[in-house]
Amino acid sequence: MTTIPGKRPINRFTKIYQGSFGQFKTSDSFPTQFLLTSLTVNNFDDLTTASEVMDLEDYQFDELIQRDIDPERVRDIANRYLAKGKDRPIFFPPLIVCVALMEAGEATRIKPQYDSVASEKVEEDGQEYLVSLFDTDGFRVRLPVADAAHSDRSVPWGEGGNQTPHRYYAYAGELALNPARAKLVVLDGQHRLEALRLLTKSQEGREIVAPVELPVCIVWPPGAQVGRSENITVDFRELFITINSEPRKVSGHFLILLDDKRHSAMAVRELADAWKGESQGWRRLHLLEWNTRDDERTARRTRGFSITTISVVSEVLKAYLFEPTGLASKLLELRSVEDEFALADPNFNPDGVSDQRRGPAVSQVMRERLRSTVVPALTILLRGLPPYAQQEARLGQAFARLKEQRENRNLAFTSLSNHLDRFTYEYDGDANGPVQGAYADFRAWAKVPSEQDVFFLSIFQQGLLRMWLRVGALRNVSAIEAARITTDALGAFVADTGPGRTVYLSPDLPYCQRTLWRREKVNIGSDWARLAWSDVLIATMVRKDVRDAAVAELDGEKRIAVAQDLETMGITSARRYAARLWEETLRETRNNLGEHFGEEEAGRLRELRKQDLQAFEAVITTASKDRFKVALQMFSNMLQRREDELYEPA
């Protein structure tokens, strides 16, 4: 006869860590609890990096903590520091690791809040313990209770508002995890962890790190419960930014992605989410560069097949959408949701909105407005302009060819496809040699043709976005309408890439030299140069064919009124550009005497400048007029206007 065993509860807390417990809290902050402990080489796999546990497919950019591993940095730590430690001390500061509870049935989605936190005092074998259970079976914290004679450390413990201070033995804290529900995700130090893991892949490397006791600080927010304002992923992102601000700052595009204080950062995260969500055959997020870590490369394209970067977009939004009072309110149509703002914050003034974010409730309303106005407008601008639409088609064809190679069981292209599915664009040396070759082919398939390079310059794109904002400032024109007007106008002339097109922005053209270009290098050295790029684009509105294309989708009286406003705007920009062209012609003549007068005459002019500055300037002005006249004549011909309409001498 079979004997039924007695009831025995299942112990789900099978991962146990012991160490020193503490709590970090100021008078006003949310509390953060932590356990200081250490791990040996056999426990390194208990830790996971954000890139392993967070599938980008399941996350919005606003939830991003830290994803990408820099392989070069990992190899540097492993080979130049750990492996070269003979006869000298080496040490890692503690890794900061968060306890992440995963959503039920979701291996890659962190819960934003605990469903429950049960804290009580229990007795086991004559010893009292403070015990907290997070989500019943997620993870458990246990502290042995002490008295005043043996410990001066205390922590509030109990349910909700009934917490009272209890003394405890700090050195004997215990954290127990249910590995089916809780993961230890590295918040700071993932490159140190990956360096240790890299060495364990070889026998020699494993011997090097075998004695290592890796210091680890495990943190969790005890108060992030359902019904409260605290959010776990927001907490971890905030900690990541704070921890990494010094001595090694968050770098590159991640400064924007992790910025919770600016609407411009929120806007580009929403844009990235929108493009990530378009996946017919391939993710449109590949068109947007968002994960460059090098600060110096964030404002320019580095991949050859992308269209733009989040830095280009966020800088324009920050400086030209949110800084001028009233423009953001108009384009985001904030007055249409006044009631929602009143509920979120009665003191919030939609007309005075700036780049600085307000509280969570106001931010949520702003997020929805950005999604419905700015994001679709940016999508029209950055994917609707003919060169950008053509690049999207080229990249789609490249992904189709990649799929064919994968279906033919080409292993290099299969590996490349897996990398690109994770938005990984840099590959480790010899280990990924075949992938690098496949990637070179892929980039060649999707490369922007050289004759379209100008449209992919960051300064052109800044001019494009500023033009959109100038059009959007017109009466009765929405953000989305302004985007269509801008792309249709530029597509009719400036960005017309069809046969027989006129190259309006060529560095060879006299009116582009010294303003847009300096000896075939783009002129990006000053604020006026950036204004010149937007002015030269807006100036095309003086052409009737451009205006007709711009307002073609508008109806009736609105079409007539907007066309008139566009012409006025075009004249203003054309005149400002022509005036700047004259100033730069004078400056260039003055600074390059030998080139324009010959060395002998240049020497005489240098002496004249010392003796009679007024006479010197008269010579420079006379010499500059002929060159300026040629440039102005070509500019006016391009715009189909008389020269005196575009420039009046002072």
Coordinates of C-alpha atoms in Angstrom, one line a residue, residues 50-329:
A50 CA 20.3 44.1 -19.7
S51 CA 21.0 43.1 -23.3
E52 CA 20.3 39.4 -22.3
V53 CA 17.2 40.0 -20.2
M54 CA 15.6 42.8 -22.1
D55 CA 14.4 42.0 -25.7
L56 CA 14.1 45.4 -27.5
E57 CA 11.0 44.0 -29.3
D58 CA 9.2 44.0 -25.9
Y59 CA 10.4 47.4 -24.7
Q60 CA 9.7 51.0 -25.4
F61 CA 12.7 53.3 -25.5
D62 CA 11.2 55.1 -22.5
E63 CA 11.8 51.9 -20.5
L64 CA 15.4 51.5 -21.6
I65 CA 17.9 50.9 -18.8
Q66 CA 21.1 49.8 -20.5
R67 CA 21.4 47.3 -23.4
D68 CA 24.4 47.3 -25.5
I69 CA 27.8 45.8 -24.7
D70 CA 30.9 47.4 -26.2
P71 CA 33.0 44.4 -27.2
E72 CA 36.2 46.5 -27.5
R73 CA 35.8 47.7 -24.0
V74 CA 35.2 44.1 -22.7
R75 CA 38.4 42.9 -24.4
D76 CA 40.4 45.8 -23.1
I77 CA 39.3 45.0 -19.5
A78 CA 40.0 41.3 -19.9
N79 CA 43.3 41.4 -21.7
R80 CA 44.9 44.6 -20.6
Y81 CA 43.8 44.6 -17.0
L82 CA 42.8 41.2 -15.6
A83 CA 45.2 39.1 -17.7
K84 CA 48.1 41.5 -17.0
G85 CA 47.7 41.5 -13.3
K86 CA 50.9 39.6 -12.5
D87 CA 52.8 41.0 -9.5
R88 CA 50.5 43.9 -8.9
P89 CA 47.2 44.5 -7.1
I90 CA 44.0 44.6 -9.2
F91 CA 40.4 45.2 -8.0
F92 CA 36.9 45.8 -9.3
P93 CA 34.6 48.2 -7.5
P94 CA 31.3 46.5 -6.6
L95 CA 28.9 45.7 -9.5
I96 CA 25.5 47.4 -9.0
V97 CA 22.9 44.7 -9.6
C98 CA 19.1 45.1 -9.5
V99 CA 16.6 42.5 -8.5
A100 CA 14.2 42.4 -11.5
L101 CA 10.9 40.6 -11.2
M102 CA 9.6 39.5 -14.5
E103 CA 6.1 39.6 -15.7
A104 CA 4.2 36.3 -15.5
G105 CA 5.1 34.2 -18.6
E106 CA 7.4 37.0 -19.9
A107 CA 11.1 36.2 -19.8
T108 CA 12.1 39.6 -21.1
R109 CA 9.7 42.1 -19.4
I110 CA 10.4 43.6 -16.0
K111 CA 7.4 44.3 -13.9
P112 CA 7.0 48.0 -13.2
Q113 CA 5.5 47.4 -9.8
Y114 CA 5.1 44.6 -7.2
D115 CA 1.6 43.2 -6.8
S116 CA 2.2 42.8 -3.1
V117 CA 4.9 43.2 -0.4
A118 CA 4.3 41.3 2.8
S119 CA 6.5 42.3 5.8
E120 CA 6.4 40.6 9.1
K121 CA 8.4 39.4 12.1
V122 CA 8.6 35.6 12.5
E123 CA 10.4 33.2 14.8
E124 CA 12.4 30.3 13.6
D125 CA 14.3 27.9 16.0
G126 CA 14.3 30.5 18.8
Q127 CA 15.6 33.4 16.6
E128 CA 13.3 36.2 15.4
Y129 CA 13.6 37.4 11.8
L130 CA 12.3 40.3 9.9
V131 CA 10.9 38.9 6.6
S132 CA 9.6 40.6 3.5
L133 CA 8.0 38.6 0.6
F134 CA 7.8 40.4 -2.7
D135 CA 5.0 39.2 -5.0
T136 CA 4.5 36.2 -2.6
D137 CA 7.0 34.0 -4.5
G138 CA 9.2 36.5 -6.3
F139 CA 12.0 37.1 -3.8
R140 CA 12.5 37.2 0.0
V141 CA 14.5 39.4 2.3
R142 CA 15.3 38.0 5.8
L143 CA 17.1 39.8 8.6
P144 CA 17.9 38.5 12.1
V145 CA 16.4 40.7 14.8
A146 CA 18.9 42.1 17.3
D147 CA 18.6 44.0 20.6
A148 CA 20.1 47.4 21.6
A149 CA 23.0 45.7 23.3
H150 CA 24.2 44.0 20.1
S151 CA 23.3 46.3 17.2
D152 CA 22.6 50.0 16.6
R153 CA 21.3 49.4 13.1
S154 CA 17.5 49.6 12.6
V155 CA 15.1 49.6 9.7
P156 CA 11.4 50.4 9.4
W157 CA 9.5 47.1 9.0
G158 CA 5.9 46.1 8.7
E159 CA 2.8 46.7 6.5
G160 CA 2.1 50.0 4.8
G161 CA 1.7 52.8 7.4
N162 CA 2.3 50.5 10.3
Q163 CA 6.0 50.2 9.9
T164 CA 8.1 50.5 13.1
P165 CA 11.9 50.5 13.6
H166 CA 13.5 47.2 14.4
R167 CA 17.1 46.5 15.2
Y168 CA 18.8 43.9 13.2
Y169 CA 22.2 42.3 12.6
A170 CA 23.3 44.0 9.4
Y171 CA 26.1 41.6 8.6
A172 CA 23.7 38.6 8.5
G173 CA 21.2 39.7 5.9
E174 CA 19.8 37.2 3.4
L175 CA 18.3 37.7 0.0
A176 CA 16.6 34.6 -1.5
L177 CA 15.3 34.6 -5.1
N178 CA 12.9 32.4 -7.0
P179 CA 15.0 32.0 -10.3
A180 CA 11.8 31.3 -12.2
R181 CA 10.6 34.8 -11.5
A182 CA 13.5 37.0 -10.4
K183 CA 16.7 37.9 -12.2
L184 CA 19.8 39.8 -11.1
V185 CA 20.4 42.4 -13.8
V186 CA 23.6 44.3 -13.9
L187 CA 22.8 48.0 -13.6
D188 CA 26.5 49.2 -13.5
G189 CA 29.5 47.1 -14.3
Q190 CA 28.2 44.9 -17.2
H191 CA 31.5 45.3 -19.0
R192 CA 33.5 44.1 -16.0
L193 CA 31.2 41.1 -15.8
E194 CA 31.5 40.3 -19.5
A195 CA 35.3 40.6 -19.2
L196 CA 35.3 38.0 -16.5
R197 CA 33.0 35.8 -18.5
L198 CA 35.3 36.2 -21.6
L199 CA 38.2 34.8 -19.6
T200 CA 36.3 31.8 -18.4
K201 CA 35.8 30.7 -22.0
S202 CA 39.4 29.3 -22.1
Q203 CA 41.3 27.1 -19.7
E204 CA 44.0 29.7 -19.3
G205 CA 41.6 32.5 -18.7
R206 CA 39.6 30.4 -16.2
E207 CA 42.7 29.8 -14.2
I208 CA 43.4 33.6 -14.1
V209 CA 40.0 34.4 -12.6
A210 CA 39.5 31.3 -10.5
P211 CA 40.4 33.0 -7.2
V212 CA 38.2 36.1 -7.9
E213 CA 35.6 37.1 -5.4
L214 CA 33.6 39.7 -7.2
P215 CA 32.0 42.3 -5.0
V216 CA 28.4 42.9 -5.8
C217 CA 25.8 45.3 -4.4
I218 CA 22.3 44.0 -5.0
V219 CA 19.6 46.7 -4.9
W220 CA 15.8 46.7 -5.0
P221 CA 13.1 49.4 -4.4
P222 CA 10.9 48.1 -1.6
G223 CA 8.1 50.7 -2.1
A224 CA 7.3 50.2 -5.8
Q225 CA 3.9 48.6 -5.2
V226 CA 0.7 48.7 -7.2
G227 CA -1.3 51.7 -6.2
R228 CA 1.7 53.9 -5.5
S229 CA 3.6 56.3 -7.8
E230 CA 7.0 54.6 -7.7
N231 CA 7.9 52.6 -10.8
I232 CA 10.7 49.9 -10.8
T233 CA 12.0 50.5 -14.3
V234 CA 12.0 54.3 -13.8
D235 CA 13.9 53.8 -10.5
F236 CA 16.5 51.6 -12.2
R237 CA 17.0 54.0 -15.1
E238 CA 17.4 56.9 -12.7
L239 CA 20.0 55.0 -10.7
F240 CA 21.8 54.1 -13.8
I241 CA 22.1 57.7 -14.9
T242 CA 23.2 58.9 -11.5
I243 CA 25.7 56.1 -11.0
N244 CA 27.3 56.6 -14.4
S245 CA 27.4 60.4 -14.3
E246 CA 30.9 60.1 -12.7
P247 CA 33.6 59.0 -13.2
R248 CA 32.5 57.4 -16.5
K249 CA 29.6 59.4 -18.0
V250 CA 26.8 57.9 -19.9
S251 CA 27.8 58.6 -23.5
G252 CA 26.6 59.0 -27.0
H253 CA 23.0 58.5 -27.9
F254 CA 22.3 57.0 -24.5
L255 CA 22.5 60.5 -23.0
I256 CA 19.3 61.2 -24.9
L257 CA 17.6 57.8 -24.5
L258 CA 18.1 57.8 -20.8
D259 CA 17.1 61.5 -20.3
D260 CA 13.9 61.7 -18.3
K261 CA 13.9 65.4 -17.9
R262 CA 13.4 66.7 -21.5
H263 CA 10.4 66.6 -23.9
S264 CA 12.9 66.5 -26.8
A265 CA 14.3 63.3 -25.5
M266 CA 10.8 61.9 -25.0
A267 CA 10.0 62.8 -28.6
V268 CA 12.9 60.9 -30.1
R269 CA 12.1 57.9 -28.0
E270 CA 8.6 57.9 -29.2
L271 CA 9.9 58.3 -32.8
A272 CA 12.2 55.3 -32.3
D273 CA 9.3 53.3 -30.9
A274 CA 7.1 54.2 -33.9
W275 CA 9.8 53.1 -36.4
K276 CA 10.6 50.0 -34.4
G277 CA 6.9 49.0 -34.6
E278 CA 7.0 49.0 -38.4
S279 CA 8.2 45.5 -39.3
Q280 CA 7.0 44.6 -42.7
G281 CA 10.0 42.4 -43.7
W282 CA 12.4 44.4 -41.6
R283 CA 12.4 47.0 -38.7
R284 CA 12.3 50.6 -39.9
L285 CA 14.3 51.4 -36.7
H286 CA 17.4 50.5 -38.8
L287 CA 16.9 53.8 -40.6
L288 CA 17.5 55.7 -37.3
E289 CA 20.9 55.7 -35.5
W290 CA 20.2 55.5 -31.8
N291 CA 22.9 53.4 -30.2
T292 CA 26.3 55.1 -30.9
R293 CA 28.3 55.4 -27.7
D294 CA 31.0 57.8 -29.0
D295 CA 30.0 61.4 -28.2
E296 CA 31.8 62.8 -31.2
R297 CA 29.9 60.6 -33.7
T298 CA 26.4 61.0 -32.4
A299 CA 25.4 63.9 -34.7
R300 CA 26.5 62.2 -38.0
R301 CA 25.5 59.0 -39.7
T302 CA 28.0 56.2 -39.1
R303 CA 26.3 53.2 -40.8
G304 CA 26.0 54.3 -44.4
F305 CA 22.5 52.9 -44.8
S306 CA 20.6 54.9 -42.2
I307 CA 18.8 58.2 -42.7
T308 CA 19.5 60.2 -39.6
T309 CA 20.4 60.1 -35.9
I310 CA 18.4 60.8 -32.8
S311 CA 20.9 63.6 -31.9
V312 CA 20.1 65.6 -35.0
V313 CA 16.4 65.4 -34.3
S314 CA 16.5 66.1 -30.5
E315 CA 18.9 69.1 -30.9
V316 CA 16.5 70.8 -33.3
L317 CA 13.4 70.0 -31.2
K318 CA 15.2 71.3 -28.1
A319 CA 16.5 74.5 -29.6
Y320 CA 13.7 75.5 -32.0
L321 CA 10.5 73.7 -31.0
F322 CA 10.5 74.0 -27.2
E323 CA 12.6 77.2 -26.7
P324 CA 10.4 79.7 -28.5
T325 CA 7.4 80.4 -26.3
G326 CA 4.2 79.2 -27.8
L327 CA 5.4 77.2 -30.8
A328 CA 5.3 73.8 -29.0
S329 CA 1.9 74.6 -27.7

